[in-house]
PDB file of C-alpha atoms in Angstrom:
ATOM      1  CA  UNK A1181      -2.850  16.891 -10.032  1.00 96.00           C
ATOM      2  CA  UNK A1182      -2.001  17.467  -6.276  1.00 98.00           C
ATOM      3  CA  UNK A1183       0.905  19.845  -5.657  1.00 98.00           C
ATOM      4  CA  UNK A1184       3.209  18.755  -2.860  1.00 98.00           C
ATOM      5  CA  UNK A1185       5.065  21.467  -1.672  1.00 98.00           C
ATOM      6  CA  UNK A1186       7.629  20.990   0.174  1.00 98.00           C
ATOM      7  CA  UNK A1187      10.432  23.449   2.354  1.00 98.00           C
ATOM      8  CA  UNK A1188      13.156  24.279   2.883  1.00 98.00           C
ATOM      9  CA  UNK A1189      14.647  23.357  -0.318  1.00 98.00           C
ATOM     10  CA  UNK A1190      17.711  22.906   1.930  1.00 98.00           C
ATOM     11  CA  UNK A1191      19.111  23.141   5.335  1.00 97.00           C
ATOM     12  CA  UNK A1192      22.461  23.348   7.137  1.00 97.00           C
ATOM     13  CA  UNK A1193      22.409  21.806  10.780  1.00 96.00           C
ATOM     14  CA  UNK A1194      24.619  19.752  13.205  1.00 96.00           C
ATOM     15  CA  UNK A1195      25.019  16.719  14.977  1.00 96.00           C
ATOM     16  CA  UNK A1196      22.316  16.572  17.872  1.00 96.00           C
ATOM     17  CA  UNK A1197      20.189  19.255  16.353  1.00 97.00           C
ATOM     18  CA  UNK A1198      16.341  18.990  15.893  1.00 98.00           C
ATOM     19  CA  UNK A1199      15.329  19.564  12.183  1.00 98.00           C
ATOM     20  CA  UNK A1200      11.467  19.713  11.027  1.00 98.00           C
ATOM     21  CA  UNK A1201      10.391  19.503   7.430  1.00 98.00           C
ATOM     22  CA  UNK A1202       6.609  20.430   5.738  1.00 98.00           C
ATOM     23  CA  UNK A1203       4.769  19.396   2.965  1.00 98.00           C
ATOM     24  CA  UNK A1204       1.685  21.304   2.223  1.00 98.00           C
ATOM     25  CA  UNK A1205      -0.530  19.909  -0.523  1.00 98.00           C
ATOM     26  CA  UNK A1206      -2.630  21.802  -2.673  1.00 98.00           C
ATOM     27  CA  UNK A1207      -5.836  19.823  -1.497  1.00 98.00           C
ATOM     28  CA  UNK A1208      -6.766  17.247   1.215  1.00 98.00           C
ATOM     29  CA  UNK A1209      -4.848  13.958   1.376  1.00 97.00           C
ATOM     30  CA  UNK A1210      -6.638  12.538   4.418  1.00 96.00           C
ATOM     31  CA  UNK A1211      -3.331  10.436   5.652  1.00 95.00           C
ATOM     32  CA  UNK A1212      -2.251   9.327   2.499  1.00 96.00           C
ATOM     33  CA  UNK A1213       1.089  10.491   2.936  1.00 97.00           C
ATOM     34  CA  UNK A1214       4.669   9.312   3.215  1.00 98.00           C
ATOM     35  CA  UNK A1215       8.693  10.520   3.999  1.00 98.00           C
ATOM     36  CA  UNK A1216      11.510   9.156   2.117  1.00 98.00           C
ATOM     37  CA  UNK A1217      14.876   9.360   2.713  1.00 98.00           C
ATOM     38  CA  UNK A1218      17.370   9.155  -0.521  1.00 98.00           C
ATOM     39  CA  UNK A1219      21.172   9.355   0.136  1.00 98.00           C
ATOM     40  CA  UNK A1220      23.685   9.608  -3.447  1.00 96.00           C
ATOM     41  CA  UNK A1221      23.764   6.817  -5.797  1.00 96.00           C
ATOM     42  CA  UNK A1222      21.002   4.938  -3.903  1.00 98.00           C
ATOM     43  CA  UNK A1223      17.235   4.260  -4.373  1.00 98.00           C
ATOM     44  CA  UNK A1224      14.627   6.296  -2.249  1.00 98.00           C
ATOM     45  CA  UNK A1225      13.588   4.773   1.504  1.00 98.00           C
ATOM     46  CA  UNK A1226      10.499   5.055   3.082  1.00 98.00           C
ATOM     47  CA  UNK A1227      10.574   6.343   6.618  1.00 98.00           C
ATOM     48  CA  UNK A1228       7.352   7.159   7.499  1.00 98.00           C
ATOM     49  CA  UNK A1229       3.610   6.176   5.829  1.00 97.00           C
ATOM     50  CA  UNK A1230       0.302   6.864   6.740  1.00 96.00           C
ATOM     51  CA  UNK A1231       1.640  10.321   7.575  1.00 97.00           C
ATOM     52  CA  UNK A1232       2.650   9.117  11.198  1.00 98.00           C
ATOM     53  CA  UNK A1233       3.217   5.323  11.242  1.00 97.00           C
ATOM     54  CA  UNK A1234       6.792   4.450  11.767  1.00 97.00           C
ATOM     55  CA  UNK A1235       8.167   2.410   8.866  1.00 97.00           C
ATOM     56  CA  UNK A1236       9.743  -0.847  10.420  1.00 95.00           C
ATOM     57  CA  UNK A1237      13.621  -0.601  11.229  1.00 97.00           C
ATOM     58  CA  UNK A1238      13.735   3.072  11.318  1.00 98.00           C
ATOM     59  CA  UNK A1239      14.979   4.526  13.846  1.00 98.00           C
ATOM     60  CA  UNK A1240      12.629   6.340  16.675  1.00 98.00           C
ATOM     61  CA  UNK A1241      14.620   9.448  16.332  1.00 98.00           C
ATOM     62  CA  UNK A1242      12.068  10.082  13.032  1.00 98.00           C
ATOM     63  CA  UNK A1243       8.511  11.258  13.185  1.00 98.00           C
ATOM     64  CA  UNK A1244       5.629  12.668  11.425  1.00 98.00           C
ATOM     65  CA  UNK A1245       2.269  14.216  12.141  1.00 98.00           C
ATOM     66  CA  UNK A1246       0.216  15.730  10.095  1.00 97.00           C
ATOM     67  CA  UNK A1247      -3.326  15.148   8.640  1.00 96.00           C
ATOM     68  CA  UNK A1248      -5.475  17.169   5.329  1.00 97.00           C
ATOM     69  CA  UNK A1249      -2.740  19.235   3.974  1.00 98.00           C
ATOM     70  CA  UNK A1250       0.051  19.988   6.442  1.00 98.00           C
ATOM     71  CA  UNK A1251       2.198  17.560   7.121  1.00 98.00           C
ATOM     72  CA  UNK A1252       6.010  17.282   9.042  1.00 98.00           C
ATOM     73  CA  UNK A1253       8.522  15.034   9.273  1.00 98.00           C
ATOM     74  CA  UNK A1254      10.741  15.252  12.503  1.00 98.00           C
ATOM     75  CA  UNK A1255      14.172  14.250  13.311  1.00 98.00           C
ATOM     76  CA  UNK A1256      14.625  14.480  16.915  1.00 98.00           C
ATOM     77  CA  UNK A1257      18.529  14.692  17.022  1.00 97.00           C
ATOM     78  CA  UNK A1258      20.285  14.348  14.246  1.00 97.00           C
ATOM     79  CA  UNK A1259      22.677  11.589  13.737  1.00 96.00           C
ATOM     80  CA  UNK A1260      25.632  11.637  10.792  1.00 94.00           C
ATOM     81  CA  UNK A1261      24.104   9.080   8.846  1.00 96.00           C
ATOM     82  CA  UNK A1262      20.915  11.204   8.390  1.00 97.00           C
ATOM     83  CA  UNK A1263      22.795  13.739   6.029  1.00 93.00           C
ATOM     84  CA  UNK A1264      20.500  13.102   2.728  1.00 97.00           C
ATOM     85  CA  UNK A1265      17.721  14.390   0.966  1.00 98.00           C
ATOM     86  CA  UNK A1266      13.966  14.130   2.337  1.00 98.00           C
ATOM     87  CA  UNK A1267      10.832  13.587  -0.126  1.00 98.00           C
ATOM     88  CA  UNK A1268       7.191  13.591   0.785  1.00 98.00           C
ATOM     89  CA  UNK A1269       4.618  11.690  -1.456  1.00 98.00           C
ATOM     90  CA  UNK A1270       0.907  11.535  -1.386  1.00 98.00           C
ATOM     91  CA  UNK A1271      -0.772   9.037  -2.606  1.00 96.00           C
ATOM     92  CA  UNK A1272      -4.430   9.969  -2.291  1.00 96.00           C
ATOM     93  CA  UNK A1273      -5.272  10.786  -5.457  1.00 95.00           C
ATOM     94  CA  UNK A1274      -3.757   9.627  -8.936  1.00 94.00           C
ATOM     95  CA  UNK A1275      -0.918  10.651  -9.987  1.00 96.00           C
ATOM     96  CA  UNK A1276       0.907  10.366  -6.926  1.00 97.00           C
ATOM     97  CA  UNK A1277       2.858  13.600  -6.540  1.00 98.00           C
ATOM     98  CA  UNK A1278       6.219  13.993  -4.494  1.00 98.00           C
ATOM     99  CA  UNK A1279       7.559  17.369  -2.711  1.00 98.00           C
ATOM    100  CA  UNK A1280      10.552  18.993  -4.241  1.00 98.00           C
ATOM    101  CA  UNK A1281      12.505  17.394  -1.586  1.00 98.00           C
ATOM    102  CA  UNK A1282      14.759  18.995   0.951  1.00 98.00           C
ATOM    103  CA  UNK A1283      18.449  18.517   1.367  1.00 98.00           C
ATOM    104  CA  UNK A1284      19.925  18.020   5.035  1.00 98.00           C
ATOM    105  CA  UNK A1285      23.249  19.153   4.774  1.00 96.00           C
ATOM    106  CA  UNK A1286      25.964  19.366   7.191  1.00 87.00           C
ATOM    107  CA  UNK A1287      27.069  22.657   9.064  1.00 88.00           C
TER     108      UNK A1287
ATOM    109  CA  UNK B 559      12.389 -10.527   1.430  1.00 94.00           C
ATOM    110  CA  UNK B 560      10.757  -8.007  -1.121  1.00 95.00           C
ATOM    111  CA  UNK B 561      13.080  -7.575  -3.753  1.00 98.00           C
ATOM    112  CA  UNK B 562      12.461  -5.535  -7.645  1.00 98.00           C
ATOM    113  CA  UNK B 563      14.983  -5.585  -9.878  1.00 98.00           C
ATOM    114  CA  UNK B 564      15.293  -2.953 -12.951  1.00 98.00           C
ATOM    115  CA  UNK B 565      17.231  -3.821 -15.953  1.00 98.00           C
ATOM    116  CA  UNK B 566      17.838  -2.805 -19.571  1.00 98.00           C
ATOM    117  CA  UNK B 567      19.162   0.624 -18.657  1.00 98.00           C
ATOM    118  CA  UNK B 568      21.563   2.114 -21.271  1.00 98.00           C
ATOM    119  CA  UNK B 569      22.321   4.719 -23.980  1.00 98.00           C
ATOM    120  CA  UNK B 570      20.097   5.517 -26.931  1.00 98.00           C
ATOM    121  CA  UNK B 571      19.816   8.313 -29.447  1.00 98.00           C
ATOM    122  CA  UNK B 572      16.989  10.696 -29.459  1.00 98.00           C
ATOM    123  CA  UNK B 573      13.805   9.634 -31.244  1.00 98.00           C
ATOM    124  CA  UNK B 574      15.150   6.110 -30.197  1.00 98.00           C
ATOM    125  CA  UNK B 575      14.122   3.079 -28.019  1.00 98.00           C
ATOM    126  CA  UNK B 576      14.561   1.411 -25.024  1.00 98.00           C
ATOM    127  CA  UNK B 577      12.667  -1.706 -22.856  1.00 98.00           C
ATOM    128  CA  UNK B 578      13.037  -1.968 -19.471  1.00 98.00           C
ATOM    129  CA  UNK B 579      12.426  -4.526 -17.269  1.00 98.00           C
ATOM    130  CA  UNK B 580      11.700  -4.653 -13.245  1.00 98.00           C
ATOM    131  CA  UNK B 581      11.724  -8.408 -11.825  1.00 98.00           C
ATOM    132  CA  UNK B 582       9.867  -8.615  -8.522  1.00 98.00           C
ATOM    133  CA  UNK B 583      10.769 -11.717  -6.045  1.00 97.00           C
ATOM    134  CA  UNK B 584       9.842 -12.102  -2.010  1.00 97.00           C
ATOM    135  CA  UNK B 585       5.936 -10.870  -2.446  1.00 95.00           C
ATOM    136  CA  UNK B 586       2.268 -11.862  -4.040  1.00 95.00           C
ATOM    137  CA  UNK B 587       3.401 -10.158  -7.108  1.00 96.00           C
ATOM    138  CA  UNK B 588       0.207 -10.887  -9.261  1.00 96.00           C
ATOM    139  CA  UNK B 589      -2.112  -8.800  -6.139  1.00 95.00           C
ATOM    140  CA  UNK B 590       0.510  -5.764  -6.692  1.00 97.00           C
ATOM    141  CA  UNK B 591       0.023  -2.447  -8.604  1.00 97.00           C
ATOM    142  CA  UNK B 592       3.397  -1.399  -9.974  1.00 98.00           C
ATOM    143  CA  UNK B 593       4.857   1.663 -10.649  1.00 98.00           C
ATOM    144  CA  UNK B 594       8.055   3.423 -12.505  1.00 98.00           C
ATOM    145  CA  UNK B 595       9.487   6.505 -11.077  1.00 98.00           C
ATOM    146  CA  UNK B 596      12.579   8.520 -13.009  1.00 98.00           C
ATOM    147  CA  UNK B 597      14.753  10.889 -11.357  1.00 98.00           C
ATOM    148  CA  UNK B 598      17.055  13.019 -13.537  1.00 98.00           C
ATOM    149  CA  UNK B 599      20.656  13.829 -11.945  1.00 98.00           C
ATOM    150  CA  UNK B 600      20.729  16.076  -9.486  1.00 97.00           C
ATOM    151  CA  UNK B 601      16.431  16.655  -9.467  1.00 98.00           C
ATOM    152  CA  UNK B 602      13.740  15.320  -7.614  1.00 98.00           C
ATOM    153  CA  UNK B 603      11.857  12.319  -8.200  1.00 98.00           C
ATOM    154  CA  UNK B 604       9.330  12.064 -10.985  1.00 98.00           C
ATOM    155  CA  UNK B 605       6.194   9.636 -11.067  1.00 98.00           C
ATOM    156  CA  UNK B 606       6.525   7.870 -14.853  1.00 98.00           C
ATOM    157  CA  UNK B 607       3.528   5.377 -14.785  1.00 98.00           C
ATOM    158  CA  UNK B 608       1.771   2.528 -13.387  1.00 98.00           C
ATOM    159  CA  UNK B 609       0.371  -0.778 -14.194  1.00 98.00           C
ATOM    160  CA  UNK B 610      -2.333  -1.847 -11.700  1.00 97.00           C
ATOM    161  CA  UNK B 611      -3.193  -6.177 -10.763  1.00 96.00           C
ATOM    162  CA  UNK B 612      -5.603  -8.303 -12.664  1.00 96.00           C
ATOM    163  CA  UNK B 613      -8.708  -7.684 -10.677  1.00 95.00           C
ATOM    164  CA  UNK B 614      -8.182  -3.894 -11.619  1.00 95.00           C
ATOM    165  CA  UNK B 615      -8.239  -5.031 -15.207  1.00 97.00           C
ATOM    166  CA  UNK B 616      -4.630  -4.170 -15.616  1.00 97.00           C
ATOM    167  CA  UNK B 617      -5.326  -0.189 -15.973  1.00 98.00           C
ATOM    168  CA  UNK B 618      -2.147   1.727 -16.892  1.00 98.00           C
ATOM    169  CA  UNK B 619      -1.938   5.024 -16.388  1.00 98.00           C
ATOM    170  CA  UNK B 620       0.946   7.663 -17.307  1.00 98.00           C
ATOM    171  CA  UNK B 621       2.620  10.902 -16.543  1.00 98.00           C
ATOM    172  CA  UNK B 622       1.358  13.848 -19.201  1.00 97.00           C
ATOM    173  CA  UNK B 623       5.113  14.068 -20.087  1.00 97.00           C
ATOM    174  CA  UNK B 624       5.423  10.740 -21.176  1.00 98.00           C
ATOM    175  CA  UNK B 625       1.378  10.168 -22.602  1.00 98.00           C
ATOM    176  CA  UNK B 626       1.812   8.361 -26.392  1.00 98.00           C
ATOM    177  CA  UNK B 627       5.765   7.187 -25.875  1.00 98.00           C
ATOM    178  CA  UNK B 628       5.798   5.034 -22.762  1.00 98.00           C
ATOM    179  CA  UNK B 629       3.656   1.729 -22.390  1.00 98.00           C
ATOM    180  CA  UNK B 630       3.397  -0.171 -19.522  1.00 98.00           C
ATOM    181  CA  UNK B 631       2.925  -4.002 -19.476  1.00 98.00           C
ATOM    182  CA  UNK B 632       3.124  -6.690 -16.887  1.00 98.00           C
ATOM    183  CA  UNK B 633       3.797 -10.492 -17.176  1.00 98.00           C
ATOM    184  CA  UNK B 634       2.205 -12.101 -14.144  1.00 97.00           C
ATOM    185  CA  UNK B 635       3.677 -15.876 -14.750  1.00 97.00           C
ATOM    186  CA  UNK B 636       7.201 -14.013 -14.870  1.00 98.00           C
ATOM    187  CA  UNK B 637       7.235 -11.414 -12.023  1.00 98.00           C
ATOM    188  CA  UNK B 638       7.963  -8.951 -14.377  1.00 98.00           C
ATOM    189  CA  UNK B 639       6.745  -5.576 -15.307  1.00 98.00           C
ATOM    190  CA  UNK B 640       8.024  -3.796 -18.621  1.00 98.00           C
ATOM    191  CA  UNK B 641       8.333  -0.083 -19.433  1.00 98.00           C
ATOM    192  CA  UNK B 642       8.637   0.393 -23.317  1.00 98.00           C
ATOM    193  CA  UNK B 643       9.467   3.968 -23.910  1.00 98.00           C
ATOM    194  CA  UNK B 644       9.351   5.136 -27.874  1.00 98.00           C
ATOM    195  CA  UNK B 645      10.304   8.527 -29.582  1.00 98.00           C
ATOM    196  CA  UNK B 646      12.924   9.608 -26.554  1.00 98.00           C
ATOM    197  CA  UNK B 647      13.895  12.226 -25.966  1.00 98.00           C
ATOM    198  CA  UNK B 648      16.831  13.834 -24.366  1.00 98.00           C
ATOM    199  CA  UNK B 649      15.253  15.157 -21.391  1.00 98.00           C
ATOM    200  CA  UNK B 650      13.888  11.414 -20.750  1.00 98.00           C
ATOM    201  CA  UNK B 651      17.570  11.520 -19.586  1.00 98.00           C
ATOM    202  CA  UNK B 652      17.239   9.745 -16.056  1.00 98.00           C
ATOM    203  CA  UNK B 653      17.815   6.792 -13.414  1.00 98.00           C
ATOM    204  CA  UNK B 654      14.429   4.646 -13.953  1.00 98.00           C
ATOM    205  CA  UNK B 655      13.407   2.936 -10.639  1.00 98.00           C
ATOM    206  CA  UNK B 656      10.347   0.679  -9.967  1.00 98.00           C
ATOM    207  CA  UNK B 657       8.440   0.578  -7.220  1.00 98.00           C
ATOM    208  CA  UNK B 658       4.994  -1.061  -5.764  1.00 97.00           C
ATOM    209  CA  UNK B 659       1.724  -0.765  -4.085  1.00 95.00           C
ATOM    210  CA  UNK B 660      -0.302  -3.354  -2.629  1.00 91.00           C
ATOM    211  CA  UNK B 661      -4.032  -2.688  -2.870  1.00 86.00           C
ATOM    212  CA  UNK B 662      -5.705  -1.938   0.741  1.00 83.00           C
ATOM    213  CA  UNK B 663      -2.437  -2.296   2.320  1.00 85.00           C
ATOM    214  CA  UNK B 664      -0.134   0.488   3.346  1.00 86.00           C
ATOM    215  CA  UNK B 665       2.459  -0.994   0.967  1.00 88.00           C
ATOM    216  CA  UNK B 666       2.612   2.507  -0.776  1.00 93.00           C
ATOM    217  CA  UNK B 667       5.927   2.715  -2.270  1.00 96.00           C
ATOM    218  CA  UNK B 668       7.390   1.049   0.496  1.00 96.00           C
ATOM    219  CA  UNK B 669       9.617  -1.182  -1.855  1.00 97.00           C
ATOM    220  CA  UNK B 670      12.102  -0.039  -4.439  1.00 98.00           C
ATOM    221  CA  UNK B 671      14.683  -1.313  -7.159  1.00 98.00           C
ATOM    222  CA  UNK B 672      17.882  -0.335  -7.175  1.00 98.00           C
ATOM    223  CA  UNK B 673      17.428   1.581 -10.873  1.00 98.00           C
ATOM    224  CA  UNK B 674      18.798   1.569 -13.736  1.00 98.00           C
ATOM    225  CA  UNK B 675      20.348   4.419 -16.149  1.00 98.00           C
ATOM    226  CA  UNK B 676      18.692   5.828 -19.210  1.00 98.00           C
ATOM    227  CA  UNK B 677      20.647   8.038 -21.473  1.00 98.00           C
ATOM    228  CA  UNK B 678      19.465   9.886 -24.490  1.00 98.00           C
ATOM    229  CA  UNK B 679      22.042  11.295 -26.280  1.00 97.00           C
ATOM    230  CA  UNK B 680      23.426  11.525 -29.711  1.00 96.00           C
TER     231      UNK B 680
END
């Protein structure tokens, strides 16, 4: 299986701030790559697929880039409705695998 | 408007168990691959299984931690897929959601059900 590895685990940050998170995986993924966003009680949402298409809806404040095995998704400035936790999943080869995820908290 | 909907959720004693459903409405439901992701409270998210269309002959395919307990099954004329999990276990403990993929498409995971709550406890 592919291992998604994902950091930081966490991170503290304010209102405004830019915030970058990786996912390195174990072996190529070409593109096959998306960011979710999960916030309490509520099913995941995708973000961001083919590592650096912009899911419909989202806001342009998110980005990603990446392509093989390094991967990051961007918030430009972050807004108070962004406090959540972040997953990465490729889906190149079967299983999919997700990252650890990483929890944006506020400072 | 793509829509799945898990049900069946509840509580069960180990070695017990439990069918869930995931009713899909809003998309060519019969061309999608299906999946069923857990996530255990306060973890990450956990790929369960998958139950691919008809013109991939239906191929399931599972997680090694749930291999011999969990079956996957689909009813095409219904919308529905079905998870069947057998011999649980307490650390099978978890919100079950259900997602999709559409074949050639970048509808990875783009989709998801609300979830529904599995406990295993005596």
């Amino acid at each position: 299986d592919i291992q998604m590895t994902q950091s930081p685990s966490s991170l503290s940050a304010s209102v405004g701030d830019r915030v970058t998170i990786t996912c390195r995986a174990s072996q190529g993924i070409r593109n096959d790559l998306g960011w979710y966003q999960q916030k309490p009680g509520k099913a995941p949402k995708r973000l961001i697929y083919a590592a650096s298409t912009l899911q419909s809806g989202v806001p342009s404040r998110f980005s990603g880039s990446g392509s093989g095995t390094e991967f990051t998704l961007t918030i430009s400035s972050l807004q108070p409705e962004d406090f959540a936790t972040y997953y990465c999943l490729q889906h190149d080869s079967s299983p999919p695998t997700f990252g650890q995820g990483t929890k944006v908290e506020i400072k | 408007e793509v829509q799945l909907v898990e049900s069946g959720g509840g509580l069960v004693q180990p070695g017990g168990s439990l069918k869930l459903s995931c009713e899909a409405s809003g998309f060519t439901f019969s061309g999608s691959a299906i999946h069923w992701v857990r996530q255990a409270s306060g973890k990450g998210l956990e790929w369960v299984g998958r139950v691919r269309n008809k013109a991939n002959n239906y191929a399931t395919a599972y997680a090694a931690s749930v291999q011999g307990r969990f079956t996957i099954s689909r009813d095409d004329s219904q919308d529905t897929t079905y998870l069947q999990m057998n011999s649980l276990e307490v650390e099978d403990t978890a919100v079950y959601y259900c997602t999709r993929n559409v074949p050639t498409t970048p509808n990875w995971f783009d989709a998801w059900g609300q979830g529904t709550l599995v406990t295993v406890s005596s």
